[in-house]
Structures are given as structure tokens and as C-alpha cells.
Coordinates of C-alpha atoms in Angstrom, one line a residue:
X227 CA 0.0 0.0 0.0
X228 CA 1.3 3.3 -0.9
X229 CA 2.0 5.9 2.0
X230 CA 0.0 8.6 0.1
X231 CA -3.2 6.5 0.3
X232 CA -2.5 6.0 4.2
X233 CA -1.8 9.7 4.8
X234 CA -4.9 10.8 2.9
X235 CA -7.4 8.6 4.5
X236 CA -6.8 4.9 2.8
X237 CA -6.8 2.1 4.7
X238 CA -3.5 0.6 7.1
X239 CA -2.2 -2.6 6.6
X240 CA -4.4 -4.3 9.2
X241 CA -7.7 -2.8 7.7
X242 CA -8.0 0.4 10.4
X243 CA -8.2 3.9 9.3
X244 CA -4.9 5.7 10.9
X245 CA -5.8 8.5 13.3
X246 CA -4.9 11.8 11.8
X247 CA -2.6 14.0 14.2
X248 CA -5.4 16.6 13.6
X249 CA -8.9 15.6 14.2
X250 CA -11.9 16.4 11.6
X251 CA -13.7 19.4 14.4
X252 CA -9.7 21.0 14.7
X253 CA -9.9 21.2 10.5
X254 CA -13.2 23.2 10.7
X255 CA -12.6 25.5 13.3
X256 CA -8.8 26.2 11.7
X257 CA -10.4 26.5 8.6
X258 CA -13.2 29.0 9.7
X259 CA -10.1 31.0 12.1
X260 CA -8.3 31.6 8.3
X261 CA -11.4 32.6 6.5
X262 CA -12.1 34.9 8.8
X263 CA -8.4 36.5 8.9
X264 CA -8.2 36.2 5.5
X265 CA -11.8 38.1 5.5
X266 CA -10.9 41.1 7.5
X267 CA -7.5 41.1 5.9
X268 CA -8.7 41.9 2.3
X269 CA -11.4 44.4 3.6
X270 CA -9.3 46.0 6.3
X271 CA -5.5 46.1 4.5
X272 CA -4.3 49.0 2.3
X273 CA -2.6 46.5 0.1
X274 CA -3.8 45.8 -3.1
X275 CA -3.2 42.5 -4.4
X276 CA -5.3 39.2 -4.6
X277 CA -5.5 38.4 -1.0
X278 CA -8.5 36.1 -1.2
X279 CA -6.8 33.6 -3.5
X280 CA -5.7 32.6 -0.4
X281 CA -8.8 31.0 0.2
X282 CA -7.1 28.0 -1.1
X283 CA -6.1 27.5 1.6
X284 CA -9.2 27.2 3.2
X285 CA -10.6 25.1 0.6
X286 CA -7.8 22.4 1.4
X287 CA -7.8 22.5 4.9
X288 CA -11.6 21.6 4.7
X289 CA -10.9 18.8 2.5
X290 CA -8.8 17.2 5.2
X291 CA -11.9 16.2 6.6
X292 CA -12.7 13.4 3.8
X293 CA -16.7 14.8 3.7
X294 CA -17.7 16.6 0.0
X295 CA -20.6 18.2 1.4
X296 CA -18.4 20.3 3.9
X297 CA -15.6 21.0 0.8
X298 CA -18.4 22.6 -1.6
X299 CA -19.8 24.6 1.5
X300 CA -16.5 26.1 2.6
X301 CA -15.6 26.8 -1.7
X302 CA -19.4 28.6 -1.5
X303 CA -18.1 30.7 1.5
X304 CA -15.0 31.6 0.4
X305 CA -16.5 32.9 -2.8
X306 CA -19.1 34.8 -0.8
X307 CA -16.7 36.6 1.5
X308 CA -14.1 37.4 -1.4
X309 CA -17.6 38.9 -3.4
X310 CA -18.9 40.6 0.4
X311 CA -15.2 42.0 0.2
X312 CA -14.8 43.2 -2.9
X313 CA -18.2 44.7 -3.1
X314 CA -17.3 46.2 0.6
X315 CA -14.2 47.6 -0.6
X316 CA -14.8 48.9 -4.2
X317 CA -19.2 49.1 -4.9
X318 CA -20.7 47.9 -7.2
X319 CA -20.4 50.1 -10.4
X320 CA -16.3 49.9 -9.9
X321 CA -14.5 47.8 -12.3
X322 CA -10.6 47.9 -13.0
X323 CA -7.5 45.7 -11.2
X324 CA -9.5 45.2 -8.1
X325 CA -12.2 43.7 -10.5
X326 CA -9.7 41.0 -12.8
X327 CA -7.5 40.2 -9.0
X328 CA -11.5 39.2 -7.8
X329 CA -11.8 37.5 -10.7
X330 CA -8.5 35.5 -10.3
X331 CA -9.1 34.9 -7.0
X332 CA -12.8 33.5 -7.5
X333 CA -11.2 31.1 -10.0
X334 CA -8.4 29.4 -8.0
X335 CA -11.3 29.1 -5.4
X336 CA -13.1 27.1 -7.6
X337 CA -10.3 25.0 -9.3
X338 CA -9.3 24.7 -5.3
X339 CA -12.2 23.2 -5.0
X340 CA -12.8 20.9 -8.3
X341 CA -9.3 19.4 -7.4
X342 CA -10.3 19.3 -3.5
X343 CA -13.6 17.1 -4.8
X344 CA -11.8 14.9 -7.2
X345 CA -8.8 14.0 -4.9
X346 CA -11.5 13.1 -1.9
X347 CA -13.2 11.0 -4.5
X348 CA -10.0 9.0 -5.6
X349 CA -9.3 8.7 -1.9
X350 CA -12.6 7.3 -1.2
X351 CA -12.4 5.3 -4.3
X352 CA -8.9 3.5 -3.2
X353 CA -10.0 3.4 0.6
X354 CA -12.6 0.8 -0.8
X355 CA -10.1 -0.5 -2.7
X356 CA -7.9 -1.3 -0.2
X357 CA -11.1 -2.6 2.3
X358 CA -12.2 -4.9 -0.5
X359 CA -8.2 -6.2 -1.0
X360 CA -8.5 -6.8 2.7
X361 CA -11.0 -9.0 3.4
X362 CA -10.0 -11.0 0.2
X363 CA -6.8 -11.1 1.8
X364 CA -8.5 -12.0 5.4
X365 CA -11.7 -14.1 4.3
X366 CA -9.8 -16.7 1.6
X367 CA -8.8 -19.9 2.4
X368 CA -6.2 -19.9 0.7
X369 CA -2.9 -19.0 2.5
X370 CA -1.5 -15.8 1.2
X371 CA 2.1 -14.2 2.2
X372 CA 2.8 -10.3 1.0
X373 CA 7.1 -10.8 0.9
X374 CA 9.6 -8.4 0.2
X375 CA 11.8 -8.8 -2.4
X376 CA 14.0 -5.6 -2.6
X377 CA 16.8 -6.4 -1.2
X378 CA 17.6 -9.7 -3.1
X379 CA 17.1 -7.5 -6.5
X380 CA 19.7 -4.9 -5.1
X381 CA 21.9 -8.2 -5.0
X382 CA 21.1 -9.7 -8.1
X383 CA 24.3 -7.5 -10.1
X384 CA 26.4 -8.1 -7.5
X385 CA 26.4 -11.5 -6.0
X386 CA 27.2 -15.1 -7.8
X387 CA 24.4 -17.2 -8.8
X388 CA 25.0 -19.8 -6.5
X389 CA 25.5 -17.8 -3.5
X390 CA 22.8 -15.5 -4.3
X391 CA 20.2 -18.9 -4.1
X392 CA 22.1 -19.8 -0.8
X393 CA 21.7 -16.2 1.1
X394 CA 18.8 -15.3 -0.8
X395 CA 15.7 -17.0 1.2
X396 CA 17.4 -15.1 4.1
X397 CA 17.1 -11.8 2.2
X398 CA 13.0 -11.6 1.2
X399 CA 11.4 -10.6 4.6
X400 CA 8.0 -12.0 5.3
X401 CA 5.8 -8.8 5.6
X402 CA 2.0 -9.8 5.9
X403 CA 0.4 -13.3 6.0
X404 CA -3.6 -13.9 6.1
X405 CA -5.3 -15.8 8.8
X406 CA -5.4 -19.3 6.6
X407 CA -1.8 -19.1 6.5
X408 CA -1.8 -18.7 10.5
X409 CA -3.7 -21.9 10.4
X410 CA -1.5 -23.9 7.9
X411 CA 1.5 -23.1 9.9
X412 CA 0.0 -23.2 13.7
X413 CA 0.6 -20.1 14.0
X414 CA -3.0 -19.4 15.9
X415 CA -4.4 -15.8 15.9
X416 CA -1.0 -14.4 16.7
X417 CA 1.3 -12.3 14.7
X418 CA 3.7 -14.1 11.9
X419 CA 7.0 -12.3 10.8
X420 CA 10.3 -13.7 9.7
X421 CA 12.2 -14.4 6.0
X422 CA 11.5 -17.2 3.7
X423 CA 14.5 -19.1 5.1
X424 CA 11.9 -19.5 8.1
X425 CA 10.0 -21.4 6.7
X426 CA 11.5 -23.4 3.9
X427 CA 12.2 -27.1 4.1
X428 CA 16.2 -27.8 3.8
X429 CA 15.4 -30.1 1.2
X430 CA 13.5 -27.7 -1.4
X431 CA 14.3 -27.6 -4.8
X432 CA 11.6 -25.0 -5.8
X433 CA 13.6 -21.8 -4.6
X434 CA 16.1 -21.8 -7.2
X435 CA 13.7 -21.7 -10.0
X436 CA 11.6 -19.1 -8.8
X437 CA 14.7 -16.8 -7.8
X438 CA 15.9 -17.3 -11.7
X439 CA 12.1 -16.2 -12.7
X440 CA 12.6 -13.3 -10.6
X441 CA 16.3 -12.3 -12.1
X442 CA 14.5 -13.1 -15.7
X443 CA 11.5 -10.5 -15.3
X444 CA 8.6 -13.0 -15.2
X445 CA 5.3 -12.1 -13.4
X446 CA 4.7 -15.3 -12.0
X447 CA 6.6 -18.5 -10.5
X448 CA 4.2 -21.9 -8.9
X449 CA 5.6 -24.8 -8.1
X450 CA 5.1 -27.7 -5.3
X451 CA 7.3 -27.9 -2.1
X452 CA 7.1 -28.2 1.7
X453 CA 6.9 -25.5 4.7
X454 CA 8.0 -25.4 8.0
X455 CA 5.1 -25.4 10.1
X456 CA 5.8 -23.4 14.0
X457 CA 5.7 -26.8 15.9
X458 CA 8.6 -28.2 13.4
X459 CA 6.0 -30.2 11.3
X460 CA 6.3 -30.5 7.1
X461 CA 3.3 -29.1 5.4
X462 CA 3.4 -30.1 1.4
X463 CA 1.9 -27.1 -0.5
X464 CA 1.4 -25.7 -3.8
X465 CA 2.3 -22.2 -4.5
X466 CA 2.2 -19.3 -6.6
X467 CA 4.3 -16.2 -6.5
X468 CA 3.2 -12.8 -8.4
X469 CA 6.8 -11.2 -8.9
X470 CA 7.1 -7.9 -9.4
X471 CA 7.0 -6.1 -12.8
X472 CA 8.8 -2.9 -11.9
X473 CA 11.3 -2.7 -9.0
X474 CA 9.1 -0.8 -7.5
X475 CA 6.3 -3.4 -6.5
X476 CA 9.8 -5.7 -5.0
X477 CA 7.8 -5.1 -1.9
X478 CA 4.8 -6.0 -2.6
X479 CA 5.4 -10.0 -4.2
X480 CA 2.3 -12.4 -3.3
X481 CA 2.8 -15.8 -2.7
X482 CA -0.4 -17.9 -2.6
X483 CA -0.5 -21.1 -0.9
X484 CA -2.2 -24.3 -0.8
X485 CA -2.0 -27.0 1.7
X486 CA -2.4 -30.5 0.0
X487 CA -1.8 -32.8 3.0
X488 CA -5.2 -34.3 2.3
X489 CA -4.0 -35.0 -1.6
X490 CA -1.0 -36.1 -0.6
X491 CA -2.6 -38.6 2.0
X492 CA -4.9 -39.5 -0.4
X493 CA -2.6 -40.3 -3.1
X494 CA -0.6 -42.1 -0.6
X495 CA -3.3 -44.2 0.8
X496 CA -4.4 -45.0 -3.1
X497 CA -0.9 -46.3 -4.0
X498 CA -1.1 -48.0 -0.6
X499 CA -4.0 -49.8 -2.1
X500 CA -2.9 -50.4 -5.5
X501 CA 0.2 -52.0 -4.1
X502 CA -2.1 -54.4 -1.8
X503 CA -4.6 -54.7 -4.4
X504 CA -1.3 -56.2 -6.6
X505 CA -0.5 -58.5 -4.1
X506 CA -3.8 -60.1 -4.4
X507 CA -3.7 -60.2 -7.6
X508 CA -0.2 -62.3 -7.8
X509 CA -1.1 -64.4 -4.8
X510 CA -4.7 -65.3 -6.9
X511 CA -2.0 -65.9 -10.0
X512 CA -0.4 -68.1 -7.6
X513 CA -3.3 -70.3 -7.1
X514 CA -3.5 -71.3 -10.7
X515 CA 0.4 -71.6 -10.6
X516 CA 0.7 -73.9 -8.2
X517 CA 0.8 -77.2 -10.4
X518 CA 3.6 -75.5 -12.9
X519 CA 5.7 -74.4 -9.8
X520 CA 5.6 -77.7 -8.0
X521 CA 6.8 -79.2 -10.9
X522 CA 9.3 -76.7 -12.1
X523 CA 10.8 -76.8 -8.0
X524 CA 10.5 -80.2 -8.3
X525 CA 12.7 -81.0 -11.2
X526 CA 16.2 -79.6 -9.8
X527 CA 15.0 -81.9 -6.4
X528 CA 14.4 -84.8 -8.7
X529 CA 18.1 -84.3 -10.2
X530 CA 19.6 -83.8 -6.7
X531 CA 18.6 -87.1 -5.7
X532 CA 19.4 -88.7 -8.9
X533 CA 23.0 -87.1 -8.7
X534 CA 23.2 -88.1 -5.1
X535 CA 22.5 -91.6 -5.4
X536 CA 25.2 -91.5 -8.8
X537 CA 27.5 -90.3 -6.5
X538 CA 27.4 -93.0 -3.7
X539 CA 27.2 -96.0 -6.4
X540 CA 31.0 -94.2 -7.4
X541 CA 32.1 -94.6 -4.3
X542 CA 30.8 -98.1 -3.1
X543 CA 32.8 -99.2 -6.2
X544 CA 36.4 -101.2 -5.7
X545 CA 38.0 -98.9 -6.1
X546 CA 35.7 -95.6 -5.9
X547 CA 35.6 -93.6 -8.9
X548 CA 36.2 -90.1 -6.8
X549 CA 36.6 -88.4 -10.5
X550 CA 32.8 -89.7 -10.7
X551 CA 31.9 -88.6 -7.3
X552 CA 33.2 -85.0 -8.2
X553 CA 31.0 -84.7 -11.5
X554 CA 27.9 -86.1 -9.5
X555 CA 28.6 -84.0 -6.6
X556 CA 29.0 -80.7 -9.0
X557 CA 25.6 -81.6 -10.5
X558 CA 24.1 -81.9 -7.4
X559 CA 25.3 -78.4 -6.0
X560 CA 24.2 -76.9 -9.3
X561 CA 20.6 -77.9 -9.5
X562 CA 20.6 -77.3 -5.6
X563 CA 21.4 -73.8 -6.5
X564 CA 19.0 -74.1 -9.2
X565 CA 16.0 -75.1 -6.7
X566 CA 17.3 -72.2 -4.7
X567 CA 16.7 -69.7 -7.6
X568 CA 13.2 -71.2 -8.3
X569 CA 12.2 -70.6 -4.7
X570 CA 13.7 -67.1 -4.6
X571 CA 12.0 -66.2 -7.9
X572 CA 8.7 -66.9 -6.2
X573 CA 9.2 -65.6 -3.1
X574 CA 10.2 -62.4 -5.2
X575 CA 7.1 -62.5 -7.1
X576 CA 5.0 -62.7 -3.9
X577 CA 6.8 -59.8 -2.1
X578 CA 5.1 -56.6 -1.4
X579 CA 8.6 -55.1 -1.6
X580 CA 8.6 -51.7 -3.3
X581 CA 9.6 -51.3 -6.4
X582 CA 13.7 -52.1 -7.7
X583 CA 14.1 -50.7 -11.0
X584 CA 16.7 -51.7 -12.9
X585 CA 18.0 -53.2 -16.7
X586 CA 16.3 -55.7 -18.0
X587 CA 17.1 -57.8 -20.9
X588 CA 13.3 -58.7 -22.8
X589 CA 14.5 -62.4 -23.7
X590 CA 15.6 -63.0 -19.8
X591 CA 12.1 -61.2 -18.7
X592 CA 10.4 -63.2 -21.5
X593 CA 12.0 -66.8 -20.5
X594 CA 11.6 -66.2 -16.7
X595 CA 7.4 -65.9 -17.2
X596 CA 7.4 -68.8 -19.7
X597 CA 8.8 -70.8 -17.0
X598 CA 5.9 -70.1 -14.7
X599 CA 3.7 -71.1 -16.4
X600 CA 5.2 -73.4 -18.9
X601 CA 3.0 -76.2 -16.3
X602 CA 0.0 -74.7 -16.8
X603 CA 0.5 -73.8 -20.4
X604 CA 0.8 -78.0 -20.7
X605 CA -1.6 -78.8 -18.9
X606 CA -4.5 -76.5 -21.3
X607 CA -2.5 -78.0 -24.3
X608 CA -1.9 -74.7 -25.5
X609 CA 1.3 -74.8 -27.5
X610 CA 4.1 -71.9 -26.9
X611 CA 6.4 -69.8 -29.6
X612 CA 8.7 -66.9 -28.1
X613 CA 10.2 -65.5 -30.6
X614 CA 12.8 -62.8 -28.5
X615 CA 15.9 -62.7 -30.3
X616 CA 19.3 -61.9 -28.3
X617 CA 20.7 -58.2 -28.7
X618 CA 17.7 -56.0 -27.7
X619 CA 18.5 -53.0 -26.2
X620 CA 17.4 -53.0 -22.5
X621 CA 14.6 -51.7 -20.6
X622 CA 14.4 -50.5 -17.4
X623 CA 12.0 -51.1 -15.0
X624 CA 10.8 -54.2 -11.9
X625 CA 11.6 -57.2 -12.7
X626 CA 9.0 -59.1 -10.8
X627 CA 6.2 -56.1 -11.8
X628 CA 7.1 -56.7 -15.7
X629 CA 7.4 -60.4 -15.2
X630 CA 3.8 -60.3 -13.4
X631 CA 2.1 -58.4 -16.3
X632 CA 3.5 -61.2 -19.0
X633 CA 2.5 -63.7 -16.5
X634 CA -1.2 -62.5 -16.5
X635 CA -1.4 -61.7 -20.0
X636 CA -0.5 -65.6 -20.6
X637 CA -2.7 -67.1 -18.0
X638 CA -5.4 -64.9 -19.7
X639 CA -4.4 -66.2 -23.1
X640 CA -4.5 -69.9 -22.2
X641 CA -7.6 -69.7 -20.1
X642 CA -9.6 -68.1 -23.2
X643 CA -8.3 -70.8 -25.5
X644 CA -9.9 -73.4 -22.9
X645 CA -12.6 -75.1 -24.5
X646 CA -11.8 -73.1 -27.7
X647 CA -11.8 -75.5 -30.9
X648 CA -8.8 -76.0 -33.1
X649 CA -5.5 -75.6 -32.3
X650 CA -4.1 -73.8 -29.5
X651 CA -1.2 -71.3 -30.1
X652 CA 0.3 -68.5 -27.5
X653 CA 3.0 -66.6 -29.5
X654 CA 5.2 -64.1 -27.7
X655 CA 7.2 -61.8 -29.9
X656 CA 9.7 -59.0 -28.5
X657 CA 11.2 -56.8 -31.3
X658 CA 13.0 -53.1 -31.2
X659 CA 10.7 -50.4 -32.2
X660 CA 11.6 -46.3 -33.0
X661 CA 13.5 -46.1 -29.1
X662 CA 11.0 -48.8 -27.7
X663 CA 10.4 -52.2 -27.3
X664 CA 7.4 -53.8 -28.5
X665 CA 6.6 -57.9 -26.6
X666 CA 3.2 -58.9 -28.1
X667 CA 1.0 -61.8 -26.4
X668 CA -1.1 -63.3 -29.3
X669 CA -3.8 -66.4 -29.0
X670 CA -5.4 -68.5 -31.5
X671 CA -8.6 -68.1 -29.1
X672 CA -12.0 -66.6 -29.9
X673 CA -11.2 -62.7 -29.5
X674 CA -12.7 -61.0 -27.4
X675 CA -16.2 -59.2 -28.7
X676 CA -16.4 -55.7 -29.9
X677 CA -18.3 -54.1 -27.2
X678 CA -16.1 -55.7 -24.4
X679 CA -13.0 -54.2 -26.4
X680 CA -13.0 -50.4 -24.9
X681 CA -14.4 -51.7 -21.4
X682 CA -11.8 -54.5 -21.3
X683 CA -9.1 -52.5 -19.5
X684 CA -11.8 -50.9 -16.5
X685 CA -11.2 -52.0 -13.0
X686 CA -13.7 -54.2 -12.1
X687 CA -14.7 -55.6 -15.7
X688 CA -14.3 -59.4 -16.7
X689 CA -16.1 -61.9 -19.0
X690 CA -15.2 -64.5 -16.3
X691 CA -17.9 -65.9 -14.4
X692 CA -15.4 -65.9 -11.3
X693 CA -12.9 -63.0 -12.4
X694 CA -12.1 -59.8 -10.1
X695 CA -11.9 -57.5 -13.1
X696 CA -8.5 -56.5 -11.8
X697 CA -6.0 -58.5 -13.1
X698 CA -5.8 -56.1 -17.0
X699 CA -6.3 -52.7 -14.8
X700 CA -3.5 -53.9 -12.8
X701 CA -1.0 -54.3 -16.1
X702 CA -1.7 -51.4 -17.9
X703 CA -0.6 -49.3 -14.6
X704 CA 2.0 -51.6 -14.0
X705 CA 3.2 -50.5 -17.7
X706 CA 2.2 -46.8 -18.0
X707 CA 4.0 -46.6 -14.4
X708 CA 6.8 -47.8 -16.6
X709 CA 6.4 -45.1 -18.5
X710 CA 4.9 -47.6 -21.4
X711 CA 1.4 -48.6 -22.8
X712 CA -0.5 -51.7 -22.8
X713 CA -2.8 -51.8 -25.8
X714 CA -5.4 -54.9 -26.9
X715 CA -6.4 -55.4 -30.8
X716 CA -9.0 -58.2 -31.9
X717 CA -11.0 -59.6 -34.2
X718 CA -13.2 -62.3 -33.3
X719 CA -12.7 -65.1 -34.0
X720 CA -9.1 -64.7 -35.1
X721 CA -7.8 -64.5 -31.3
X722 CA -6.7 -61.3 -29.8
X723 CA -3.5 -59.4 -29.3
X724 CA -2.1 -57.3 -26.8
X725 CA 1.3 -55.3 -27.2
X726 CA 3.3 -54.0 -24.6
X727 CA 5.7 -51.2 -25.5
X728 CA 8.5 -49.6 -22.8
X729 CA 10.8 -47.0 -23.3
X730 CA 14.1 -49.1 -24.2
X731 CA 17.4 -48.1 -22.4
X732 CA 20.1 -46.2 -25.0
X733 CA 23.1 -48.5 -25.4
X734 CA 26.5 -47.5 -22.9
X735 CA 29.2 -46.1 -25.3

């Protein structure tokens, strides 16, 4: 606020009219005291000249008061008593100097006045102004900080980028802040004052940007960080700052701020339950897996006791055969480590661990799934082609999240061939694509219909008579998270397709 609109009337800071050192009664009876000298002055002096221009005087005096009513009164006044004195002084049928210095003095009366009216009308009309900015300022619930800036631009030529962003937080001094942001800090009813260094988190990364917006000449900087609350708690916000146009608004900058605790809770709680919701999902893919597990676990055990027994026949012999022994034992610790790898495979894809991302190669991602479900595959006699030749580029993502999607997609391939006439053919392809790789699932089953096409990705939807309607919502977040797409094309009854494509990883040089 400017300190002309406080000095003539405008609003303070805190919404209060400032008490003038003169009050409105000592205007009018000062006012009335100088008419009057100036009155008897013009009638009673020997001096010729336009005394009662000084009337002016009186007309601003009166206008201290603020009131129009009592500023076109004491103008009327004035011109009577310059008219009584002239007329007093000189008659009526007199005309000459004393006539044109009456005449002079009558019109800076009046343009006193007209200038007297119009300031106390732009006064009144900014005293709303400012009434109106104040209770925005007060009533929204949105937290709003007035900061200066001035002394950070008074730096700006001086001072090195870097330890300009380091001091500069400490520079812009915190000069007003509404009642909301009392609230989001804890501050109560009571007064707030400090810097921005106050009440920044040590870990924000927002600062810089906005001091470089500043430095540029933009209007306006928002962004997302955290704030020190009084009782040491971080409150995540979203801000905007109105810089300042001119240097001379640097103390004037507006920063408007919203606390998104709730959102962020929400969005918390939401990936909370999209990573239980996962969980489910695997551990009801493990259900169906069972039979393919047991058996591919129980291979390597099958081989450890064949090994085993190979081994002790060597060494019952006459002599032993300890070169035998050796081999057998060597076969035995390498499908024990195999078994090993099975079991920590599924354990991995049964963890609620979060996420390990990492570089995958597509044939190794590809062949890990098959093997899960290479049992169940068999046992639907649905006949599998992976077609993932070495030398892809790398992706880069979770293991056991990618290897879960590939896993569904193949369960859900098999399960709609079930029943299905003909032959029975799951084709996985994986092949470089414009900076991406594209891994197709493709079925010889009956497609899936056209009006179930756009639905088929909705949570909760499923042409299963005991589906969730989760397990397809599940991948294509699991992919887009990946920063990929999951797409489905069909035409029934030529099967159906569904491509996968992920970002792949740019070769090391």
C-alpha cells in the first residue's frame, strides 16, 4: 500500500483507518479561524493584491476532513466573503485591477475546490479498494504471504548465482500473512514475521527456479514444495508467487498457498492400495500356478537325488571312482542352486517389496514368465512360440512387476483358449521399435467381442464368471508406471492381441 493512500485517509495494513494527528472538528474550526483572517485582511489592508486567493487554503484545509458536502460549502463561503469583500471595498459600479484580481481569485477558489472534490473521491475510491483487497486477503482460504523482495534484487548484479540462491531466502522478509496461513503453519491468531529461510524445508528444490524467474523478469513462478510449520511439522503445498513487474512493487510480491496434506494422504493411501490390491492379484495368479511351480521346483530336487544316489554308487565301487563322485557332486550343488533360484523367484514374485528398478534384458524377462507357467500352459494343451531374439536394447523397469504383467497376460491367453476348438497357439514376440520395445501376447482363441473391447481395461470388468476385473487394470498401470502402454487389438474369431511397448534403455558407449 502506498503511504500517500494512508496519509490521505486509505486504509493501514491491518484494515484500520490511521488517526490523523489533527482531528476532523480542529480542521473546521482552523479552517473557519483563516477565512475569517483572511476576511478582515482583504477588507481592512491597504494592500492591493489578490489576497483572497488565499482561500485556497481554506478550501484544502476543509478537505482534510474526507466529507464533499463540507468542501463545496466552505468553496461557496470563500467565494461569498471574497464577493462581500470586494463589493465592501470597491461598490458595485467599480471595475478595473480590483475587478480582474476578484476575478483570479474567484477562479483558483473554484479549481481549489474541483481538485479538492476529485482528490477526496479518488481517496474514497482506493479506501474501498484497499477494504475490498483486505478481506480477500483475510476471508480466503487460501494461505496468502505479501514478501519483500528488494533487497535480493539490489543483489542480483552483484552477487554469484550460486551464492545468491544460498543467502537469498534469508534476504526476502515476510511482511504480511492472512489468517489461513496462521492456520497452515499453527501459528494461531498471533502475529507471523520472519524471511523465507523461516519457513523453507532444507530439502526444497523450488527456490532456485523461482529466484531465476525473478532475475529473468517474469510475473509469475508456482511450483510444489514443503513449509516449516511453528511446531517443526512439514506441510506439502502448492504455490504461486506474483513477482514484481517494476522494482518498484519488490515489496509487494504475493505468494499464494495451498495446503495439499489431504491430496498427498490421499494419493498415498491410493498407492497403498494399489500395491495391496497387486499383491492379491499375484497371490490369486499363484493359485492357478501352483501345479507348474511344484513341478518346475521339483525338477532340480528330482536331479539332486538322482545325482546323489550317482555319486554313492562311485564310491561303493572297488576302487571308488572319486573323478565320478566330483561330477555327481558338481551336478548336485548346481541344481541345488538351481531349486534355490526357483524358490527365490517366487518368493520375489510374492513380495510386497517396493519397487527395484533396474536393466532388463526382454529375452531374460520373457523366459523367466514362460517358465511359470510353462506347467499350466501343458496342462491346457496350448502350445508356446517366443520368438525374443538376443541383442535387444534394455529396458528399465521391476523385474517381478514386468514379469507379473507377461504372466497374466499368458494365464489370460491360455484360459480363453480353454474349450476353444482347433489348435491352440500363444505366440510371444519382442522386437526393437523407434527407441522402444514392442513384446506382443497373441492367441489362436476366440477374441474378445467388440463391445467388451474399450471396457476391457476398466477395474472391475471381466467376461469370467469368477474373475475380479482386476488383473488387465492392474497391467496397464504396472506398464504406463513404466512409462509404457499396454494396448489390446481383436477380431473375433481370429484371437486377440495385446502389445506391450516400454521405453528401451540407449546402449552404454
Amino acid at each position: 500500500m502506498s503511504s500517500q493512500a494512508v496519509a490521505e485517509g486509505g486504509a493501514a495494513p491491518g484494515g484500520k483507518r490511521p488517526q490523523p494527528l489533527i482531528g476532523a472538528n480542529g480542521y473546521r474550526l482552523s479552517a473557519a479561524a483563516l477565512a475569517l483572517a483572511i476576511f478582515l485582511f482583504d477588507i481592512l489592508s491597504p494592500l492591493e493584491g489578490a489576497i483572497a486567493v488565499l482561500y485556497v487554503l481554506v478550501v484544502f484545509m476543509v478537505a482534510r476532513t474526507g466529507r464533499r458536502r463540507e468542501i463545496i460549502a466552505a468553496a461557496a463561503a470563500c467565494l461569498g466573503l471574497t464577493l462581500l469583500a470586494y463589493f465592501t471595498s470597491h461598490g458595485i459600479s467599480h471595475a478595473g485591477a480590483p475587478t480582474l484580481r476578484a476575478l483570479v481569485s474567484i477562479a483558483a477558489i473554484g479549481v481549489a475546490a474541483l481538485l479538492a472534490l476529485q482528490n477526496q473521491s479518488a481517496t474514497a475510491t482506493l479506501v474501498r479498494s484497499e477494504r475490498r483487497y483486505r478481506r480477500m486477503f483475510d476471508a480466503t482460504r487460501i494461505g496468502v504471504m505479501q514478501e519483500d523482495w528488494s533487497r535480493v534484487r539490489s543483489e542480483l548484479a552483484d552477487a554469484s548465482p550460486a551464492d545468491l540462491e544460498a543467502r537469498a531466502p534469508g534476504l526476502i522478509r515476510i511482511v504480511d500473512v492472512n489468517p489461513a496461513f496462521l492456520a497452515m503453519v499453527g501459528a494461531g491468531a498471533g502475529s507471523f514475521r520472519g524471511t523465507v529461510d523461516d519457513i523453507l524445508s532444507a530439502g526444497d528444490r523450488t527456490f532456485a527456479g523461482a529466484l531465476a524467474a525473478f532475475a529473468r523478469g517474469d510475473t509469475h513462478y508456482e511450483g510444489e514444495t514443503e513449509i516449516i510449520a511453528t511446531d517443526g511439522r512439514r506441510v506439502p503445498v502448492l504455490f504461486a508467487i506474483t513477482l514484481p513487474a517494476t522494482p518498484e512493487d519488490d515489496g509487494n510480491v504475493l505468494v499464494f498457498v495451498v495446503d495439499i496434506t489431504e491430496r498427498r494422504e490421499a494419493h498415498d493411501a491410493l498407492h497403498l492400495a494399489q500395491t495391496e490390491l497387486a499383491h492379491a492379484a499375484r497371490v490369486a495368479t499363484l493359485g492357478e500356478l501352483t501345479a507348474s511351480i511344484a513341478h518346475e521346483v521339483n525338477q532340480p530336487l528330482m536331479a539332486v537325488v538322482t545325482n546323489g544316489e550317482a555319486g554313492m554308487r562311485w564310491l561303493r565301487r572297488e576302487p571308488p571312482d572319486l573323478g565320478e563322485v566330483e561330477k555327481a557332486m558338481g551336478r548336485v550343488i548346481s541344481e541345488g542352486r538351481r531349486a534355490s533360484d526357483i524358490v527365490k523367484r517366487i518368493r520375489a514374485f510374492l513380495s510386497k517389496a517396493p519397487s527395484q528398478p533396474a536393466e532388463l534384458s526382454v529375452p531374460s524377462l520373457i523366459e523367466d514368465a514362460s517358465a511359470l507357467v510353462e506347467r499350466e500352459l501343458a496342462r491346457a494343451g496350448v502350445h508356446l512360440s517366443v520368438k525374443a531374439p538376443d541383442g535387444l536394447p534394455t529396458v528399465l523397469g521391476d523385474r517381478v512387476q514386468l514379469q507379473q504383467v507377461l504372466v497374466n497376460l499368458m494365464v489370460n491367453a491360455s484360459q480363453a483358449m480353454a474349450g476353444h476348438p482347433g489348435s491352440r497357439h500363444l505366440t510371444v514376440k519382442a522386437w526393437a521399435d523407434s527407441g522402444k520395445i514392442a513384446i506382443t501376447v497373441s492367441d489362436t482363441g476366440p477374441g474378445i467381442a467388440a463391445q467388451d473391447l474399450q471396457r476391457l481395461f476398466d477395474p472391475f470388468f471381466t467376461t469370467k464368471a469368477d474373475g475380479m476385473g482386476m488383473g488387465l487394470a492392474i497391467c496397464r498401470t504396472t506398464v504406463e508406471a513404466h512409462g509404457g502402454s499396454l494396448t489390446v487389438e481383436s477380431e473375433p474369431p481370429d484371437g486377440a492381441t495385446f502389445r506391450i511397448s516400454l521405453p528401451a534403455q540407449e546402449a552404454s558407449p
